[in-house]
Amino acid sequence: MINVLYTGDRNVFRGFALAVLTLIKYTKEPFTVHFMTVGASWDERCKKLPLEDFNKIKDVLKKLRPECEMKYYDVTDSFATHFEYSPNKKPVYSPASMTRLLLVETIKDVDKLIYLDCDTLTTSSLSAFNELDISNYEMAVSLDFMGHRWVKRDYFNSGVLYINMKMVRETRLFERAIELLKKKRFYFADQTALYKCSSKRLYIPWRFNEQRKIKNDTVIKHFNKGIRPFPFYVYNVKQWNVKKVHSFLKIHYFDDIYSQYDELFGEIAPLDY
């Protein structure tokens, strides 16, 4: 069984639903999708994804792939305990971006876990992660496309993490990252905390976290920020911004997924056309 984790608040419904549809299409092996959600009373941006919205996606999964599972975790109380008075309580992105740091205390009886941001879509089977031996590592990561040039050469992107759950329990990686965020503010809060607290990292090719153009061997496409140099500007096109995915990124790879989403969820949360 492949175990996959997504996290987020009510704003990730479209990204999460699209991501699950790509899992259904490309990962033929049985998988369990774990979803951790959170609300932050101190930040209006962060309201938890309602269970009824989660169940709309789960119903589709169970109909199309009855051998697969989906699990919902509301970690609002634990999140408040850790972060309500943290200097990172209002990060650049929604506070929900830090939810992944609670994964060890939340998800039990899992040896290996693939964490994926909700702005990722799979382009082939997640069974490709089985090729990676992480027995001597806390996690496998890919370099951050921009950060490894501007921050540090080994600065990684935390949007895709292949986690050795046994080892991170022993090293207390995620607990130490939480403690660091209680003391010091960072621009990319949880990503930088994981970078500073981890030492046993396996660096894997960008095919597992493709932050630019989809290649023939790409496993996961990550719709994160990018830069165009001439003229210089920062873009941030997400997979639900279909018009810009087509016109700006020139990506049509997921058009069948968009059509399927429109049929299943279009009246609930329309995509941007």
mmCIF file of C-alpha atoms in Angstrom:
data_model
loop_
_atom_site.group_PDB
_atom_site.id
_atom_site.type_symbol
_atom_site.label_atom_id
_atom_site.label_comp_id
_atom_site.label_asym_id
_atom_site.label_seq_id
_atom_site.Cartn_x
_atom_site.Cartn_y
_atom_site.Cartn_z
ATOM 1 C CA MET A 1 0.000 0.000 0.000
ATOM 2 C CA ILE A 2 1.346 3.411 -0.997
ATOM 3 C CA ASN A 3 0.677 6.065 1.641
ATOM 4 C CA VAL A 4 0.291 9.661 0.450
ATOM 5 C CA LEU A 5 -0.256 12.760 2.578
ATOM 6 C CA TYR A 6 -1.781 16.096 1.593
ATOM 7 C CA THR A 7 -2.442 18.952 4.002
ATOM 8 C CA GLY A 8 -4.302 22.235 3.811
ATOM 9 C CA ASP A 9 -7.266 24.398 4.682
ATOM 10 C CA ARG A 10 -10.563 24.994 2.859
ATOM 11 C CA ASN A 11 -8.749 26.860 0.085
ATOM 12 C CA VAL A 12 -7.070 23.715 -1.265
ATOM 13 C CA PHE A 13 -10.227 21.884 -2.382
ATOM 14 C CA ARG A 14 -9.606 22.362 -6.103
ATOM 15 C CA GLY A 15 -5.939 21.471 -5.936
ATOM 16 C CA PHE A 16 -6.565 18.472 -3.698
ATOM 17 C CA ALA A 17 -9.400 17.145 -5.866
ATOM 18 C CA LEU A 18 -7.329 17.503 -9.042
ATOM 19 C CA ALA A 19 -4.403 15.781 -7.342
ATOM 20 C CA VAL A 20 -6.537 12.806 -6.295
ATOM 21 C CA LEU A 21 -7.891 12.479 -9.836
ATOM 22 C CA THR A 22 -4.328 12.197 -11.148
ATOM 23 C CA LEU A 23 -3.555 9.564 -8.522
ATOM 24 C CA ILE A 24 -6.581 7.591 -9.670
ATOM 25 C CA LYS A 25 -5.439 7.780 -13.278
ATOM 26 C CA TYR A 26 -1.728 7.096 -12.974
ATOM 27 C CA THR A 27 -1.082 5.099 -9.791
ATOM 28 C CA LYS A 28 -2.584 1.684 -10.421
ATOM 29 C CA GLU A 29 -1.262 0.179 -7.206
ATOM 30 C CA PRO A 30 -3.493 0.438 -4.102
ATOM 31 C CA PHE A 31 -2.920 3.642 -2.164
ATOM 32 C CA THR A 32 -4.179 5.454 0.917
ATOM 33 C CA VAL A 33 -4.614 9.217 0.822
ATOM 34 C CA HIS A 34 -4.199 10.902 4.200
ATOM 35 C CA PHE A 35 -5.464 14.477 4.499
ATOM 36 C CA MET A 36 -4.652 16.710 7.464
ATOM 37 C CA THR A 37 -6.590 19.951 7.805
ATOM 38 C CA VAL A 38 -6.432 22.835 10.225
ATOM 39 C CA GLY A 39 -8.129 26.072 11.181
ATOM 40 C CA ALA A 40 -6.270 28.976 12.772
ATOM 41 C CA SER A 41 -8.440 31.315 14.841
ATOM 42 C CA TRP A 42 -5.815 34.067 14.572
ATOM 43 C CA ASP A 43 -5.696 34.146 10.755
ATOM 44 C CA GLU A 44 -8.759 34.611 8.546
ATOM 45 C CA ARG A 45 -6.999 32.907 5.630
ATOM 46 C CA CYS A 46 -6.987 29.579 7.430
ATOM 47 C CA LYS A 47 -10.305 27.745 7.889
ATOM 48 C CA LYS A 48 -10.315 23.969 7.897
ATOM 49 C CA LEU A 49 -11.608 21.990 4.943
ATOM 50 C CA PRO A 50 -15.032 20.683 6.046
ATOM 51 C CA LEU A 51 -15.420 16.928 6.326
ATOM 52 C CA GLU A 52 -18.366 17.053 3.916
ATOM 53 C CA ASP A 53 -16.124 18.570 1.221
ATOM 54 C CA PHE A 54 -13.482 15.926 1.848
ATOM 55 C CA ASN A 55 -16.145 13.225 1.553
ATOM 56 C CA LYS A 56 -17.140 14.487 -1.902
ATOM 57 C CA ILE A 57 -13.645 13.609 -3.099
ATOM 58 C CA LYS A 58 -13.582 10.382 -1.102
ATOM 59 C CA ASP A 59 -16.853 9.236 -2.675
ATOM 60 C CA VAL A 60 -15.306 9.612 -6.140
ATOM 61 C CA LEU A 61 -12.218 7.660 -5.104
ATOM 62 C CA LYS A 62 -14.249 4.811 -3.594
ATOM 63 C CA LYS A 63 -16.403 4.601 -6.710
ATOM 64 C CA LEU A 64 -13.503 4.546 -9.171
ATOM 65 C CA ARG A 65 -10.910 2.760 -7.020
ATOM 66 C CA PRO A 66 -12.678 0.805 -4.255
ATOM 67 C CA GLU A 67 -9.422 -0.823 -3.153
ATOM 68 C CA CYS A 68 -8.002 2.566 -2.139
ATOM 69 C CA GLU A 69 -8.625 4.544 1.051
ATOM 70 C CA MET A 70 -8.897 8.157 2.193
ATOM 71 C CA LYS A 71 -8.474 9.347 5.780
ATOM 72 C CA TYR A 72 -9.310 12.760 7.254
ATOM 73 C CA TYR A 73 -7.550 14.296 10.252
ATOM 74 C CA ASP A 74 -8.610 17.552 11.915
ATOM 75 C CA VAL A 75 -5.487 18.706 13.782
ATOM 76 C CA THR A 76 -6.729 22.191 14.700
ATOM 77 C CA ASP A 77 -6.289 21.800 18.467
ATOM 78 C CA SER A 78 -2.759 20.413 18.264
ATOM 79 C CA PHE A 79 -1.822 23.057 15.707
ATOM 80 C CA ALA A 80 -2.962 25.845 18.031
ATOM 81 C CA THR A 81 -0.981 24.363 20.906
ATOM 82 C CA HIS A 82 2.191 24.500 18.831
ATOM 83 C CA PHE A 83 1.800 27.656 16.766
ATOM 84 C CA GLU A 84 -0.732 30.131 18.204
ATOM 85 C CA TYR A 85 2.062 32.073 19.912
ATOM 86 C CA SER A 86 4.834 31.242 17.464
ATOM 87 C CA PRO A 87 6.656 34.070 15.633
ATOM 88 C CA ASN A 88 5.602 32.135 12.518
ATOM 89 C CA LYS A 89 1.882 32.174 13.383
ATOM 90 C CA LYS A 90 1.210 34.298 10.271
ATOM 91 C CA PRO A 91 3.639 33.040 7.627
ATOM 92 C CA VAL A 92 3.879 34.300 4.049
ATOM 93 C CA TYR A 93 1.494 31.559 2.990
ATOM 94 C CA SER A 94 -1.482 30.340 5.005
ATOM 95 C CA PRO A 95 -0.655 28.942 8.469
ATOM 96 C CA ALA A 96 -1.943 25.655 7.032
ATOM 97 C CA SER A 97 1.367 25.352 5.182
ATOM 98 C CA MET A 98 2.899 24.258 8.499
ATOM 99 C CA THR A 99 0.372 21.468 9.063
ATOM 100 C CA ARG A 100 2.728 18.834 7.642
ATOM 101 C CA LEU A 101 4.958 19.258 10.695
ATOM 102 C CA LEU A 102 2.322 17.414 12.744
ATOM 103 C CA LEU A 103 2.435 14.311 10.564
ATOM 104 C CA VAL A 104 4.449 12.140 12.955
ATOM 105 C CA GLU A 105 2.075 12.678 15.873
ATOM 106 C CA THR A 106 -0.950 12.212 13.603
ATOM 107 C CA ILE A 107 -0.243 9.308 11.256
ATOM 108 C CA LYS A 108 0.555 6.013 12.928
ATOM 109 C CA ASP A 109 1.583 2.559 11.680
ATOM 110 C CA VAL A 110 3.103 3.837 8.436
ATOM 111 C CA ASP A 111 6.743 3.087 7.608
ATOM 112 C CA LYS A 112 7.112 5.251 4.497
ATOM 113 C CA LEU A 113 5.057 8.281 3.575
ATOM 114 C CA ILE A 114 4.965 10.415 0.431
ATOM 115 C CA TYR A 115 4.075 13.996 1.330
ATOM 116 C CA LEU A 116 2.759 16.142 -1.543
ATOM 117 C CA ASP A 117 1.715 19.792 -1.616
ATOM 118 C CA CYS A 118 -1.787 20.431 -2.938
ATOM 119 C CA ASP A 119 -0.311 22.363 -5.867
ATOM 120 C CA THR A 120 1.199 19.173 -7.298
ATOM 121 C CA LEU A 121 -0.228 16.736 -9.842
ATOM 122 C CA THR A 122 1.127 13.306 -10.649
ATOM 123 C CA THR A 123 2.064 12.539 -14.238
ATOM 124 C CA SER A 124 2.903 8.863 -13.710
ATOM 125 C CA SER A 125 2.709 6.229 -10.989
ATOM 126 C CA LEU A 126 3.910 6.959 -7.474
ATOM 127 C CA SER A 127 5.325 3.435 -7.481
ATOM 128 C CA ALA A 128 8.453 5.129 -8.874
ATOM 129 C CA PHE A 129 9.275 6.044 -5.275
ATOM 130 C CA ASN A 130 9.785 2.338 -4.579
ATOM 131 C CA GLU A 131 13.000 2.608 -6.597
ATOM 132 C CA LEU A 132 14.466 4.837 -3.884
ATOM 133 C CA ASP A 133 16.244 3.316 -0.893
ATOM 134 C CA ILE A 134 15.723 5.652 2.058
ATOM 135 C CA SER A 135 16.516 3.130 4.782
ATOM 136 C CA ASN A 136 19.508 5.211 5.927
ATOM 137 C CA TYR A 137 17.884 8.610 5.433
ATOM 138 C CA GLU A 138 15.236 10.691 7.169
ATOM 139 C CA MET A 139 13.715 11.646 3.847
ATOM 140 C CA ALA A 140 14.301 11.994 0.128
ATOM 141 C CA VAL A 141 14.073 15.526 -1.284
ATOM 142 C CA SER A 142 14.649 17.469 -4.493
ATOM 143 C CA LEU A 143 16.509 20.753 -4.740
ATOM 144 C CA ASP A 144 14.426 23.906 -4.789
ATOM 145 C CA PHE A 145 14.731 25.244 -8.333
ATOM 146 C CA MET A 146 15.323 28.851 -7.252
ATOM 147 C CA GLY A 147 16.407 28.364 -3.641
ATOM 148 C CA HIS A 148 19.431 26.215 -4.415
ATOM 149 C CA ARG A 149 20.779 29.115 -6.457
ATOM 150 C CA TRP A 150 19.872 31.986 -4.133
ATOM 151 C CA VAL A 151 19.673 30.518 -0.619
ATOM 152 C CA LYS A 152 22.067 27.566 -0.366
ATOM 153 C CA ARG A 153 23.292 25.063 -2.902
ATOM 154 C CA ASP A 154 21.631 22.179 -1.044
ATOM 155 C CA TYR A 155 18.397 24.039 -0.166
ATOM 156 C CA PHE A 156 15.510 21.709 -0.958
ATOM 157 C CA ASN A 157 11.850 22.133 -1.819
ATOM 158 C CA SER A 158 9.497 20.645 0.768
ATOM 159 C CA GLY A 159 6.555 20.287 -1.623
ATOM 160 C CA VAL A 160 7.502 16.649 -2.202
ATOM 161 C CA LEU A 161 8.978 14.603 0.637
ATOM 162 C CA TYR A 162 9.526 10.838 0.739
ATOM 163 C CA ILE A 163 9.703 10.235 4.474
ATOM 164 C CA ASN A 164 11.239 7.368 6.427
ATOM 165 C CA MET A 165 8.737 7.458 9.270
ATOM 166 C CA LYS A 166 10.709 5.086 11.479
ATOM 167 C CA MET A 167 13.851 7.196 11.324
ATOM 168 C CA VAL A 168 12.147 10.583 11.783
ATOM 169 C CA ARG A 169 10.481 9.220 14.897
ATOM 170 C CA GLU A 170 13.930 8.306 16.198
ATOM 171 C CA THR A 171 15.607 11.591 15.240
ATOM 172 C CA ARG A 172 12.552 13.691 16.168
ATOM 173 C CA LEU A 173 13.035 15.694 12.990
ATOM 174 C CA PHE A 174 9.539 17.147 12.841
ATOM 175 C CA GLU A 175 9.336 17.839 16.567
ATOM 176 C CA ARG A 176 12.653 19.713 16.408
ATOM 177 C CA ALA A 177 11.410 21.721 13.427
ATOM 178 C CA ILE A 178 8.329 22.727 15.430
ATOM 179 C CA GLU A 179 10.486 23.811 18.365
ATOM 180 C CA LEU A 180 12.669 25.907 16.062
ATOM 181 C CA LEU A 181 9.610 27.684 14.656
ATOM 182 C CA LYS A 182 8.520 28.571 18.178
ATOM 183 C CA LYS A 183 11.753 30.515 18.627
ATOM 184 C CA LYS A 184 12.674 32.082 15.284
ATOM 185 C CA ARG A 185 10.788 33.497 12.316
ATOM 186 C CA PHE A 186 11.620 32.366 8.777
ATOM 187 C CA TYR A 187 10.323 33.570 5.422
ATOM 188 C CA PHE A 188 9.617 30.016 4.222
ATOM 189 C CA ALA A 189 8.719 28.822 7.693
ATOM 190 C CA ASP A 190 8.341 25.044 7.705
ATOM 191 C CA GLN A 191 10.515 24.452 4.634
ATOM 192 C CA THR A 192 13.460 26.272 6.193
ATOM 193 C CA ALA A 193 12.901 24.614 9.573
ATOM 194 C CA LEU A 194 13.009 21.167 7.967
ATOM 195 C CA TYR A 195 16.131 22.174 6.053
ATOM 196 C CA LYS A 196 17.915 23.357 9.202
ATOM 197 C CA CYS A 197 16.854 20.405 11.361
ATOM 198 C CA SER A 198 17.431 17.540 8.921
ATOM 199 C CA SER A 199 20.829 16.009 8.293
ATOM 200 C CA LYS A 200 20.169 12.638 6.701
ATOM 201 C CA ARG A 201 18.737 13.645 3.336
ATOM 202 C CA LEU A 202 18.760 11.743 0.063
ATOM 203 C CA TYR A 203 18.703 14.162 -2.861
ATOM 204 C CA ILE A 204 16.655 12.825 -5.750
ATOM 205 C CA PRO A 205 16.195 14.069 -9.337
ATOM 206 C CA TRP A 206 13.712 16.777 -10.226
ATOM 207 C CA ARG A 207 11.572 14.191 -12.001
ATOM 208 C CA PHE A 208 10.063 13.545 -8.551
ATOM 209 C CA ASN A 209 9.383 17.265 -7.996
ATOM 210 C CA GLU A 210 9.408 18.931 -11.403
ATOM 211 C CA GLN A 211 9.167 22.651 -10.797
ATOM 212 C CA ARG A 212 9.363 23.679 -14.448
ATOM 213 C CA LYS A 213 8.542 21.847 -17.701
ATOM 214 C CA ILE A 214 7.117 18.331 -17.695
ATOM 215 C CA LYS A 215 9.602 15.798 -19.099
ATOM 216 C CA ASN A 216 9.083 12.260 -20.388
ATOM 217 C CA ASP A 217 10.168 10.770 -17.050
ATOM 218 C CA THR A 218 8.403 13.248 -14.750
ATOM 219 C CA VAL A 219 6.534 11.681 -11.836
ATOM 220 C CA ILE A 220 5.177 14.832 -10.177
ATOM 221 C CA LYS A 221 4.572 18.291 -11.612
ATOM 222 C CA HIS A 222 4.796 21.031 -8.985
ATOM 223 C CA PHE A 223 2.987 24.273 -9.795
ATOM 224 C CA ASN A 224 5.108 26.528 -7.602
ATOM 225 C CA LYS A 225 6.464 30.024 -8.114
ATOM 226 C CA GLY A 226 8.853 30.826 -10.917
ATOM 227 C CA ILE A 227 10.719 33.709 -12.484
ATOM 228 C CA ARG A 228 10.793 35.028 -16.021
ATOM 229 C CA PRO A 229 13.971 37.087 -16.560
ATOM 230 C CA PHE A 230 13.144 39.271 -19.578
ATOM 231 C CA PRO A 231 11.340 41.294 -18.398
ATOM 232 C CA PHE A 232 11.898 40.203 -14.803
ATOM 233 C CA TYR A 233 8.791 39.137 -12.915
ATOM 234 C CA VAL A 234 7.607 36.412 -10.550
ATOM 235 C CA TYR A 235 4.726 34.181 -11.616
ATOM 236 C CA ASN A 236 2.629 31.822 -9.521
ATOM 237 C CA VAL A 237 0.298 29.760 -11.705
ATOM 238 C CA LYS A 238 -1.538 26.928 -9.946
ATOM 239 C CA GLN A 239 -3.096 23.904 -11.630
ATOM 240 C CA TRP A 240 -6.625 25.235 -11.074
ATOM 241 C CA ASN A 241 -5.752 28.401 -13.032
ATOM 242 C CA VAL A 242 -6.519 26.492 -16.221
ATOM 243 C CA LYS A 243 -6.480 29.484 -18.549
ATOM 244 C CA LYS A 244 -2.970 30.450 -17.435
ATOM 245 C CA VAL A 245 -1.798 26.829 -17.374
ATOM 246 C CA HIS A 246 -2.683 26.736 -21.068
ATOM 247 C CA SER A 247 -1.672 30.226 -22.197
ATOM 248 C CA PHE A 248 1.309 30.984 -19.966
ATOM 249 C CA LEU A 249 2.785 27.613 -18.978
ATOM 250 C CA LYS A 250 1.772 25.993 -22.296
ATOM 251 C CA ILE A 251 0.718 22.826 -20.460
ATOM 252 C CA HIS A 252 -2.147 20.716 -21.831
ATOM 253 C CA TYR A 253 -1.090 17.463 -20.184
ATOM 254 C CA PHE A 254 -3.989 17.511 -17.710
ATOM 255 C CA ASP A 255 -6.846 18.512 -20.001
ATOM 256 C CA ASP A 256 -8.652 15.201 -19.511
ATOM 257 C CA ILE A 257 -8.329 15.654 -15.743
ATOM 258 C CA TYR A 258 -9.816 19.147 -16.033
ATOM 259 C CA SER A 259 -12.777 17.750 -17.970
ATOM 260 C CA GLN A 260 -13.296 15.046 -15.361
ATOM 261 C CA TYR A 261 -13.104 17.610 -12.553
ATOM 262 C CA ASP A 262 -15.656 19.855 -14.288
ATOM 263 C CA GLU A 263 -18.083 16.949 -14.478
ATOM 264 C CA LEU A 264 -17.584 15.866 -10.861
ATOM 265 C CA PHE A 265 -16.900 19.086 -8.953
ATOM 266 C CA GLY A 266 -17.442 21.965 -11.374
ATOM 267 C CA GLU A 267 -20.604 23.201 -9.695
ATOM 268 C CA ILE A 268 -19.032 23.005 -6.224
ATOM 269 C CA ALA A 269 -15.756 24.815 -6.894
ATOM 270 C CA PRO A 270 -15.257 25.893 -10.530
ATOM 271 C CA LEU A 271 -11.793 26.002 -12.022
ATOM 272 C CA ASP A 272 -10.440 29.268 -13.422
ATOM 273 C CA TYR A 273 -11.008 29.416 -17.180
#
